[in-house]
């Protein structure tokens, strides 16, 4: 089993729709979680951190479920500009340094 | 607007040649990461430095890859000799380690093609 797993998609959704992605992780000792966005042929960019209490940034909501070991990203009112690949990142800390694991990403295509 | 810079942006070379990629982290950041991205494998962590010391390079093929930080403003990733299977985009990222919330800022990447 991979340490971090994502549905690769693609998720094809119409403008204005709500879409949600999940990301599961296997290491129960994981401590910090993030969502990154990567546009085609560009570098990943931090979208948001994921906190235990959940967090919201405009149309984006991220949640963490430690019991079931997954994080989620919800996008409301999808825009064409949201089309990208969304990568989840799971960090664990051991021996004084962090182990960073990226998921392989979920591709989102918002269609007019 | 502080950014991570990487050079070269593109590199085409022949099998067996040495390749050196450079990264300038954001000033004040104390962690540097090297990643490789391919369509098949996604983003793979190759090496991780904190305060210029290598902490984890378990993801890096040791026989041909080496990563160093000669000073706080420069990180290098070297492949010698290069092979076609090394063709990928190599990203450098830097961050400021603060407890468990270590976010990373990526450079634009070096697109490497080994013929």
mmCIF file of N, CA and C in Angstrom, chain B:
data_model
loop_
_atom_site.group_PDB
_atom_site.id
_atom_site.type_symbol
_atom_site.label_atom_id
_atom_site.label_comp_id
_atom_site.label_asym_id
_atom_site.label_seq_id
_atom_site.Cartn_x
_atom_site.Cartn_y
_atom_site.Cartn_z
ATOM 1 N N UNK B 1 8.899 40.028 -3.931
ATOM 2 C CA UNK B 1 8.290 38.702 -3.795
ATOM 3 C C UNK B 1 9.388 37.656 -3.868
ATOM 4 N N UNK B 2 9.776 37.085 -2.709
ATOM 5 C CA UNK B 2 10.873 36.138 -2.657
ATOM 6 C C UNK B 2 10.490 34.838 -3.349
ATOM 7 N N UNK B 3 11.426 34.305 -4.126
ATOM 8 C CA UNK B 3 11.155 33.061 -4.841
ATOM 9 C C UNK B 3 12.378 32.177 -4.811
ATOM 10 N N UNK B 4 12.133 30.890 -4.969
ATOM 11 C CA UNK B 4 13.216 29.941 -5.178
ATOM 12 C C UNK B 4 13.596 29.992 -6.658
ATOM 13 N N UNK B 5 14.889 30.085 -6.920
ATOM 14 C CA UNK B 5 15.320 30.090 -8.323
ATOM 15 C C UNK B 5 16.102 28.826 -8.624
ATOM 16 N N UNK B 6 15.973 28.361 -9.844
ATOM 17 C CA UNK B 6 16.683 27.167 -10.285
ATOM 18 C C UNK B 6 17.292 27.406 -11.652
ATOM 19 N N UNK B 7 18.478 26.870 -11.820
ATOM 20 C CA UNK B 7 19.132 26.923 -13.125
ATOM 21 C C UNK B 7 19.791 25.589 -13.421
ATOM 22 N N UNK B 8 19.869 25.192 -14.710
ATOM 23 C CA UNK B 8 19.152 25.788 -15.823
ATOM 24 C C UNK B 8 17.672 25.429 -15.781
ATOM 25 N N UNK B 9 16.858 26.064 -16.565
ATOM 26 C CA UNK B 9 15.445 25.708 -16.626
ATOM 27 C C UNK B 9 15.237 24.483 -17.498
ATOM 28 N N UNK B 10 16.064 24.356 -18.505
ATOM 29 C CA UNK B 10 15.999 23.199 -19.400
ATOM 30 C C UNK B 10 17.414 22.712 -19.669
ATOM 31 N N UNK B 11 17.537 21.370 -19.762
ATOM 32 C CA UNK B 11 18.852 20.807 -20.061
ATOM 33 C C UNK B 11 18.650 19.560 -20.894
ATOM 34 N N UNK B 12 19.310 19.523 -22.051
ATOM 35 C CA UNK B 12 19.318 18.339 -22.887
ATOM 36 C C UNK B 12 20.759 17.874 -22.963
ATOM 37 N N UNK B 13 20.989 16.619 -22.650
ATOM 38 C CA UNK B 13 22.339 16.111 -22.637
ATOM 39 C C UNK B 13 22.355 14.675 -23.155
ATOM 40 N N UNK B 14 23.524 14.179 -23.374
ATOM 41 C CA UNK B 14 23.656 12.803 -23.838
ATOM 42 C C UNK B 14 24.016 11.877 -22.687
ATOM 43 N N UNK B 15 23.591 10.665 -22.830
ATOM 44 C CA UNK B 15 23.870 9.647 -21.814
ATOM 45 C C UNK B 15 25.367 9.631 -21.486
ATOM 46 N N UNK B 16 25.669 9.551 -20.197
ATOM 47 C CA UNK B 16 27.060 9.499 -19.761
ATOM 48 C C UNK B 16 27.634 10.836 -19.346
ATOM 49 N N UNK B 17 26.957 11.917 -19.730
ATOM 50 C CA UNK B 17 27.454 13.248 -19.376
ATOM 51 C C UNK B 17 27.075 13.597 -17.944
ATOM 52 N N UNK B 18 27.853 14.512 -17.376
ATOM 53 C CA UNK B 18 27.547 15.019 -16.038
ATOM 54 C C UNK B 18 26.542 16.149 -16.131
ATOM 55 N N UNK B 19 25.611 16.158 -15.210
ATOM 56 C CA UNK B 19 24.604 17.218 -15.155
ATOM 57 C C UNK B 19 24.641 17.844 -13.770
ATOM 58 N N UNK B 20 24.690 19.150 -13.710
ATOM 59 C CA UNK B 20 24.625 19.864 -12.429
ATOM 60 C C UNK B 20 23.461 20.831 -12.457
ATOM 61 N N UNK B 21 22.602 20.708 -11.481
ATOM 62 C CA UNK B 21 21.460 21.606 -11.333
ATOM 63 C C UNK B 21 21.658 22.436 -10.072
ATOM 64 N N UNK B 22 21.270 23.704 -10.162
ATOM 65 C CA UNK B 22 21.497 24.626 -9.050
ATOM 66 C C UNK B 22 20.194 25.228 -8.543
ATOM 67 N N UNK B 23 20.206 25.550 -7.279
ATOM 68 C CA UNK B 23 19.010 26.087 -6.639
ATOM 69 C C UNK B 23 19.430 27.168 -5.641
ATOM 70 N N UNK B 24 18.720 28.281 -5.704
ATOM 71 C CA UNK B 24 18.928 29.327 -4.705
ATOM 72 C C UNK B 24 17.667 29.399 -3.853
ATOM 73 N N UNK B 25 17.754 28.980 -2.593
ATOM 74 C CA UNK B 25 16.556 29.003 -1.746
ATOM 75 C C UNK B 25 16.175 30.430 -1.376
ATOM 76 N N UNK B 26 14.991 30.570 -0.857
ATOM 77 C CA UNK B 26 14.536 31.875 -0.386
ATOM 78 C C UNK B 26 15.386 32.297 0.810
ATOM 79 N N UNK B 27 15.829 33.529 0.795
ATOM 80 C CA UNK B 27 16.693 34.031 1.856
ATOM 81 C C UNK B 27 16.018 33.866 3.216
ATOM 82 N N UNK B 28 16.754 33.249 4.136
ATOM 83 C CA UNK B 28 16.216 33.051 5.479
ATOM 84 C C UNK B 28 15.610 31.675 5.704
ATOM 85 N N UNK B 29 15.341 30.960 4.627
ATOM 86 C CA UNK B 29 14.834 29.606 4.791
ATOM 87 C C UNK B 29 15.966 28.675 5.216
ATOM 88 N N UNK B 30 15.617 27.686 6.062
ATOM 89 C CA UNK B 30 16.671 26.804 6.570
ATOM 90 C C UNK B 30 16.525 25.357 6.121
ATOM 91 N N UNK B 31 15.511 25.087 5.291
ATOM 92 C CA UNK B 31 15.383 23.729 4.754
ATOM 93 C C UNK B 31 15.351 23.787 3.233
ATOM 94 N N UNK B 32 15.965 22.799 2.620
ATOM 95 C CA UNK B 32 15.988 22.686 1.167
ATOM 96 C C UNK B 32 15.671 21.244 0.790
ATOM 97 N N UNK B 33 14.810 21.102 -0.199
ATOM 98 C CA UNK B 33 14.400 19.790 -0.672
ATOM 99 C C UNK B 33 14.695 19.678 -2.166
ATOM 100 N N UNK B 34 15.081 18.492 -2.590
ATOM 101 C CA UNK B 34 15.190 18.188 -4.017
ATOM 102 C C UNK B 34 14.184 17.089 -4.339
ATOM 103 N N UNK B 35 13.395 17.329 -5.390
ATOM 104 C CA UNK B 35 12.402 16.366 -5.845
ATOM 105 C C UNK B 35 12.625 16.059 -7.324
ATOM 106 N N UNK B 36 12.141 14.890 -7.708
ATOM 107 C CA UNK B 36 12.096 14.516 -9.120
ATOM 108 C C UNK B 36 10.644 14.192 -9.440
ATOM 109 N N UNK B 37 10.183 14.671 -10.587
ATOM 110 C CA UNK B 37 8.807 14.398 -10.984
ATOM 111 C C UNK B 37 8.764 13.796 -12.374
ATOM 112 N N UNK B 38 8.105 12.655 -12.494
ATOM 113 C CA UNK B 38 7.843 12.026 -13.774
ATOM 114 C C UNK B 38 6.359 11.700 -13.843
ATOM 115 N N UNK B 39 5.902 11.453 -15.040
ATOM 116 C CA UNK B 39 4.484 11.106 -15.204
ATOM 117 C C UNK B 39 4.153 9.822 -14.459
ATOM 118 N N UNK B 40 5.085 8.884 -14.490
ATOM 119 C CA UNK B 40 4.802 7.565 -13.907
ATOM 120 C C UNK B 40 4.890 7.572 -12.382
ATOM 121 N N UNK B 41 5.866 8.275 -11.820
ATOM 122 C CA UNK B 41 6.135 8.185 -10.379
ATOM 123 C C UNK B 41 5.622 9.372 -9.587
ATOM 124 N N UNK B 42 5.246 10.432 -10.255
ATOM 125 C CA UNK B 42 4.830 11.612 -9.507
ATOM 126 C C UNK B 42 6.035 12.286 -8.880
ATOM 127 N N UNK B 43 5.823 12.982 -7.774
ATOM 128 C CA UNK B 43 6.886 13.701 -7.082
ATOM 129 C C UNK B 43 7.587 12.770 -6.096
ATOM 130 N N UNK B 44 8.887 12.627 -6.276
ATOM 131 C CA UNK B 44 9.672 11.784 -5.373
ATOM 132 C C UNK B 44 10.699 12.651 -4.660
ATOM 133 N N UNK B 45 10.785 12.528 -3.349
ATOM 134 C CA UNK B 45 11.788 13.259 -2.594
ATOM 135 C C UNK B 45 13.143 12.591 -2.768
ATOM 136 N N UNK B 46 14.123 13.368 -3.200
ATOM 137 C CA UNK B 46 15.472 12.837 -3.394
ATOM 138 C C UNK B 46 16.364 13.142 -2.192
ATOM 139 N N UNK B 47 16.300 14.386 -1.717
ATOM 140 C CA UNK B 47 17.200 14.795 -0.632
ATOM 141 C C UNK B 47 16.587 15.937 0.149
ATOM 142 N N UNK B 48 17.030 16.059 1.383
ATOM 143 C CA UNK B 48 16.470 17.061 2.291
ATOM 144 C C UNK B 48 17.606 17.585 3.164
ATOM 145 N N UNK B 49 17.751 18.898 3.186
ATOM 146 C CA UNK B 49 18.778 19.554 3.992
ATOM 147 C C UNK B 49 18.104 20.447 5.026
ATOM 148 N N UNK B 50 18.695 20.496 6.191
ATOM 149 C CA UNK B 50 18.279 21.481 7.180
ATOM 150 C C UNK B 50 19.543 22.158 7.698
ATOM 151 N N UNK B 51 19.518 23.488 7.669
ATOM 152 C CA UNK B 51 20.709 24.263 8.065
ATOM 153 C C UNK B 51 21.967 23.748 7.348
ATOM 154 N N UNK B 52 21.799 23.442 6.078
ATOM 155 C CA UNK B 52 22.859 23.006 5.159
ATOM 156 C C UNK B 52 23.317 21.580 5.391
ATOM 157 N N UNK B 53 22.823 20.927 6.435
ATOM 158 C CA UNK B 53 23.243 19.542 6.692
ATOM 159 C C UNK B 53 22.269 18.583 6.015
ATOM 160 N N UNK B 54 22.789 17.575 5.329
ATOM 161 C CA UNK B 54 21.896 16.593 4.704
ATOM 162 C C UNK B 54 21.276 15.701 5.771
ATOM 163 N N UNK B 55 19.938 15.686 5.813
ATOM 164 C CA UNK B 55 19.255 14.878 6.818
ATOM 165 C C UNK B 55 18.656 13.606 6.249
ATOM 166 N N UNK B 56 18.304 13.645 5.001
ATOM 167 C CA UNK B 56 17.687 12.468 4.407
ATOM 168 C C UNK B 56 17.960 12.468 2.919
ATOM 169 N N UNK B 57 18.695 11.501 2.459
ATOM 170 C CA UNK B 57 18.885 11.343 1.006
ATOM 171 C C UNK B 57 18.577 9.901 0.602
ATOM 172 N N UNK B 58 17.688 9.293 1.357
ATOM 173 C CA UNK B 58 17.373 7.886 1.106
ATOM 174 C C UNK B 58 16.664 7.677 -0.230
ATOM 175 N N UNK B 59 16.068 8.725 -0.764
ATOM 176 C CA UNK B 59 15.361 8.605 -2.029
ATOM 177 C C UNK B 59 16.242 8.789 -3.247
ATOM 178 N N UNK B 60 17.519 9.007 -3.005
ATOM 179 C CA UNK B 60 18.428 9.349 -4.092
ATOM 180 C C UNK B 60 19.316 8.159 -4.453
ATOM 181 N N UNK B 61 19.398 7.825 -5.757
ATOM 182 C CA UNK B 61 20.336 6.764 -6.173
ATOM 183 C C UNK B 61 21.771 7.205 -5.870
ATOM 184 N N UNK B 62 22.408 6.543 -4.955
ATOM 185 C CA UNK B 62 23.702 7.002 -4.436
ATOM 186 C C UNK B 62 24.841 6.835 -5.432
ATOM 187 N N UNK B 63 24.678 5.879 -6.342
ATOM 188 C CA UNK B 63 25.815 5.592 -7.212
ATOM 189 C C UNK B 63 26.066 6.701 -8.213
ATOM 190 N N UNK B 64 25.018 7.465 -8.550
ATOM 191 C CA UNK B 64 25.207 8.478 -9.584
ATOM 192 C C UNK B 64 24.764 9.869 -9.175
ATOM 193 N N UNK B 65 23.995 9.975 -8.131
ATOM 194 C CA UNK B 65 23.460 11.270 -7.702
ATOM 195 C C UNK B 65 24.195 11.762 -6.470
ATOM 196 N N UNK B 66 24.380 13.081 -6.412
ATOM 197 C CA UNK B 66 24.919 13.681 -5.188
ATOM 198 C C UNK B 66 24.291 15.052 -5.008
ATOM 199 N N UNK B 67 24.043 15.402 -3.757
ATOM 200 C CA UNK B 67 23.446 16.702 -3.441
ATOM 201 C C UNK B 67 24.292 17.370 -2.374
ATOM 202 N N UNK B 68 24.490 18.673 -2.550
ATOM 203 C CA UNK B 68 25.301 19.425 -1.599
ATOM 204 C C UNK B 68 24.721 20.807 -1.393
ATOM 205 N N UNK B 69 25.146 21.428 -0.282
ATOM 206 C CA UNK B 69 24.844 22.842 -0.047
ATOM 207 C C UNK B 69 26.138 23.531 0.343
ATOM 208 N N UNK B 70 26.884 24.000 -0.619
ATOM 209 C CA UNK B 70 28.156 24.653 -0.306
ATOM 210 C C UNK B 70 27.993 25.895 0.572
ATOM 211 N N UNK B 71 26.885 26.588 0.460
ATOM 212 C CA UNK B 71 26.576 27.670 1.394
ATOM 213 C C UNK B 71 25.065 27.834 1.479
ATOM 214 N N UNK B 72 24.626 28.739 2.318
ATOM 215 C CA UNK B 72 23.185 28.865 2.601
ATOM 216 C C UNK B 72 22.397 29.367 1.406
ATOM 217 N N UNK B 73 23.071 29.903 0.400
ATOM 218 C CA UNK B 73 22.364 30.462 -0.749
ATOM 219 C C UNK B 73 22.427 29.570 -1.978
ATOM 220 N N UNK B 74 23.018 28.389 -1.850
ATOM 221 C CA UNK B 74 23.172 27.540 -3.034
ATOM 222 C C UNK B 74 23.064 26.075 -2.655
ATOM 223 N N UNK B 75 22.206 25.385 -3.393
ATOM 224 C CA UNK B 75 22.116 23.931 -3.287
ATOM 225 C C UNK B 75 22.351 23.363 -4.678
ATOM 226 N N UNK B 76 23.057 22.249 -4.747
ATOM 227 C CA UNK B 76 23.333 21.635 -6.047
ATOM 228 C C UNK B 76 22.921 20.168 -6.038
ATOM 229 N N UNK B 77 22.490 19.721 -7.211
ATOM 230 C CA UNK B 77 22.180 18.315 -7.429
ATOM 231 C C UNK B 77 22.944 17.894 -8.672
ATOM 232 N N UNK B 78 23.747 16.867 -8.522
ATOM 233 C CA UNK B 78 24.614 16.445 -9.615
ATOM 234 C C UNK B 78 24.307 14.994 -9.983
ATOM 235 N N UNK B 79 24.309 14.733 -11.272
ATOM 236 C CA UNK B 79 24.139 13.374 -11.775
ATOM 237 C C UNK B 79 25.355 13.057 -12.635
ATOM 238 N N UNK B 80 26.046 11.990 -12.279
ATOM 239 C CA UNK B 80 27.239 11.593 -13.024
ATOM 240 C C UNK B 80 27.449 10.087 -12.902
ATOM 241 N N UNK B 81 27.373 9.339 -13.999
ATOM 242 C CA UNK B 81 26.951 9.739 -15.331
ATOM 243 C C UNK B 81 25.433 9.725 -15.477
ATOM 244 N N UNK B 82 24.920 10.557 -16.343
ATOM 245 C CA UNK B 82 23.468 10.606 -16.542
ATOM 246 C C UNK B 82 23.016 9.453 -17.436
ATOM 247 N N UNK B 83 21.760 9.057 -17.253
ATOM 248 C CA UNK B 83 21.162 7.979 -18.032
ATOM 249 C C UNK B 83 19.788 8.443 -18.530
ATOM 250 N N UNK B 84 19.297 7.845 -19.627
ATOM 251 C CA UNK B 84 17.980 8.265 -20.144
ATOM 252 C C UNK B 84 16.873 8.199 -19.100
ATOM 253 N N UNK B 85 16.930 7.249 -18.180
ATOM 254 C CA UNK B 85 15.878 7.115 -17.168
ATOM 255 C C UNK B 85 15.895 8.262 -16.154
ATOM 256 N N UNK B 86 16.924 9.099 -16.203
ATOM 257 C CA UNK B 86 16.975 10.272 -15.328
ATOM 258 C C UNK B 86 16.150 11.433 -15.897
ATOM 259 N N UNK B 87 15.661 11.283 -17.092
ATOM 260 C CA UNK B 87 14.860 12.348 -17.708
ATOM 261 C C UNK B 87 13.627 12.607 -16.846
ATOM 262 N N UNK B 88 13.476 13.845 -16.423
ATOM 263 C CA UNK B 88 12.397 14.207 -15.496
ATOM 264 C C UNK B 88 12.473 15.707 -15.277
ATOM 265 N N UNK B 89 11.528 16.204 -14.476
ATOM 266 C CA UNK B 89 11.632 17.572 -13.987
ATOM 267 C C UNK B 89 12.139 17.502 -12.554
ATOM 268 N N UNK B 90 13.186 18.258 -12.279
ATOM 269 C CA UNK B 90 13.780 18.275 -10.944
ATOM 270 C C UNK B 90 13.406 19.601 -10.272
ATOM 271 N N UNK B 91 12.737 19.480 -9.147
ATOM 272 C CA UNK B 91 12.315 20.663 -8.405
ATOM 273 C C UNK B 91 13.145 20.806 -7.140
ATOM 274 N N UNK B 92 13.452 22.041 -6.837
ATOM 275 C CA UNK B 92 14.016 22.394 -5.555
ATOM 276 C C UNK B 92 12.934 23.153 -4.788
ATOM 277 N N UNK B 93 12.868 22.943 -3.502
ATOM 278 C CA UNK B 93 11.928 23.687 -2.664
ATOM 279 C C UNK B 93 12.658 24.116 -1.401
ATOM 280 N N UNK B 94 12.271 25.252 -0.864
ATOM 281 C CA UNK B 94 12.849 25.671 0.408
ATOM 282 C C UNK B 94 11.744 26.004 1.384
ATOM 283 N N UNK B 95 12.091 25.988 2.652
ATOM 284 C CA UNK B 95 11.107 26.272 3.682
ATOM 285 C C UNK B 95 11.775 26.718 4.962
ATOM 286 N N UNK B 96 10.935 27.135 5.894
ATOM 287 C CA UNK B 96 11.425 27.540 7.208
ATOM 288 C C UNK B 96 10.837 26.566 8.209
ATOM 289 N N UNK B 97 11.688 25.701 8.733
ATOM 290 C CA UNK B 97 11.216 24.666 9.644
ATOM 291 C C UNK B 97 10.777 25.297 10.957
ATOM 292 N N UNK B 98 9.483 25.169 11.231
ATOM 293 C CA UNK B 98 8.942 25.703 12.491
ATOM 294 C C UNK B 98 8.020 24.653 13.082
ATOM 295 N N UNK B 99 8.575 23.816 13.909
ATOM 296 C CA UNK B 99 7.769 22.760 14.515
ATOM 297 C C UNK B 99 7.257 21.802 13.472
ATOM 298 N N UNK B 100 5.974 21.517 13.537
ATOM 299 C CA UNK B 100 5.421 20.524 12.616
ATOM 300 C C UNK B 100 4.817 21.163 11.366
ATOM 301 N N UNK B 101 4.775 22.474 11.316
ATOM 302 C CA UNK B 101 4.133 23.106 10.153
ATOM 303 C C UNK B 101 5.192 23.584 9.176
ATOM 304 N N UNK B 102 5.798 22.642 8.497
ATOM 305 C CA UNK B 102 6.865 22.992 7.558
ATOM 306 C C UNK B 102 6.290 23.097 6.160
ATOM 307 N N UNK B 103 6.072 24.294 5.697
ATOM 308 C CA UNK B 103 5.583 24.460 4.334
ATOM 309 C C UNK B 103 6.765 24.653 3.402
ATOM 310 N N UNK B 104 6.572 24.344 2.167
ATOM 311 C CA UNK B 104 7.641 24.395 1.188
ATOM 312 C C UNK B 104 7.233 25.284 0.029
ATOM 313 N N UNK B 105 8.212 25.971 -0.512
ATOM 314 C CA UNK B 105 8.011 26.830 -1.666
ATOM 315 C C UNK B 105 8.910 26.310 -2.781
ATOM 316 N N UNK B 106 8.271 26.008 -3.897
ATOM 317 C CA UNK B 106 8.976 25.348 -4.979
ATOM 318 C C UNK B 106 9.560 26.343 -5.971
ATOM 319 N N UNK B 107 10.702 25.957 -6.512
ATOM 320 C CA UNK B 107 11.249 26.664 -7.657
ATOM 321 C C UNK B 107 10.564 26.203 -8.927
ATOM 322 N N UNK B 108 10.906 26.832 -10.062
ATOM 323 C CA UNK B 108 10.228 26.510 -11.323
ATOM 324 C C UNK B 108 10.650 25.179 -11.932
ATOM 325 N N UNK B 109 11.707 24.582 -11.410
ATOM 326 C CA UNK B 109 12.135 23.270 -11.896
ATOM 327 C C UNK B 109 13.164 23.332 -13.014
ATOM 328 N N UNK B 110 13.906 22.246 -13.136
ATOM 329 C CA UNK B 110 14.819 22.029 -14.263
ATOM 330 C C UNK B 110 14.295 20.828 -15.036
ATOM 331 N N UNK B 111 13.985 21.057 -16.294
ATOM 332 C CA UNK B 111 13.470 19.964 -17.137
ATOM 333 C C UNK B 111 14.660 19.309 -17.811
ATOM 334 N N UNK B 112 14.972 18.089 -17.416
ATOM 335 C CA UNK B 112 16.150 17.377 -17.904
ATOM 336 C C UNK B 112 15.746 16.301 -18.893
ATOM 337 N N UNK B 113 16.413 16.308 -20.024
ATOM 338 C CA UNK B 113 16.246 15.254 -21.018
ATOM 339 C C UNK B 113 17.609 14.634 -21.285
ATOM 340 N N UNK B 114 17.707 13.341 -21.069
ATOM 341 C CA UNK B 114 18.954 12.619 -21.325
ATOM 342 C C UNK B 114 18.721 11.706 -22.521
ATOM 343 N N UNK B 115 19.476 11.959 -23.568
ATOM 344 C CA UNK B 115 19.279 11.203 -24.818
ATOM 345 C C UNK B 115 20.119 9.926 -24.851
#
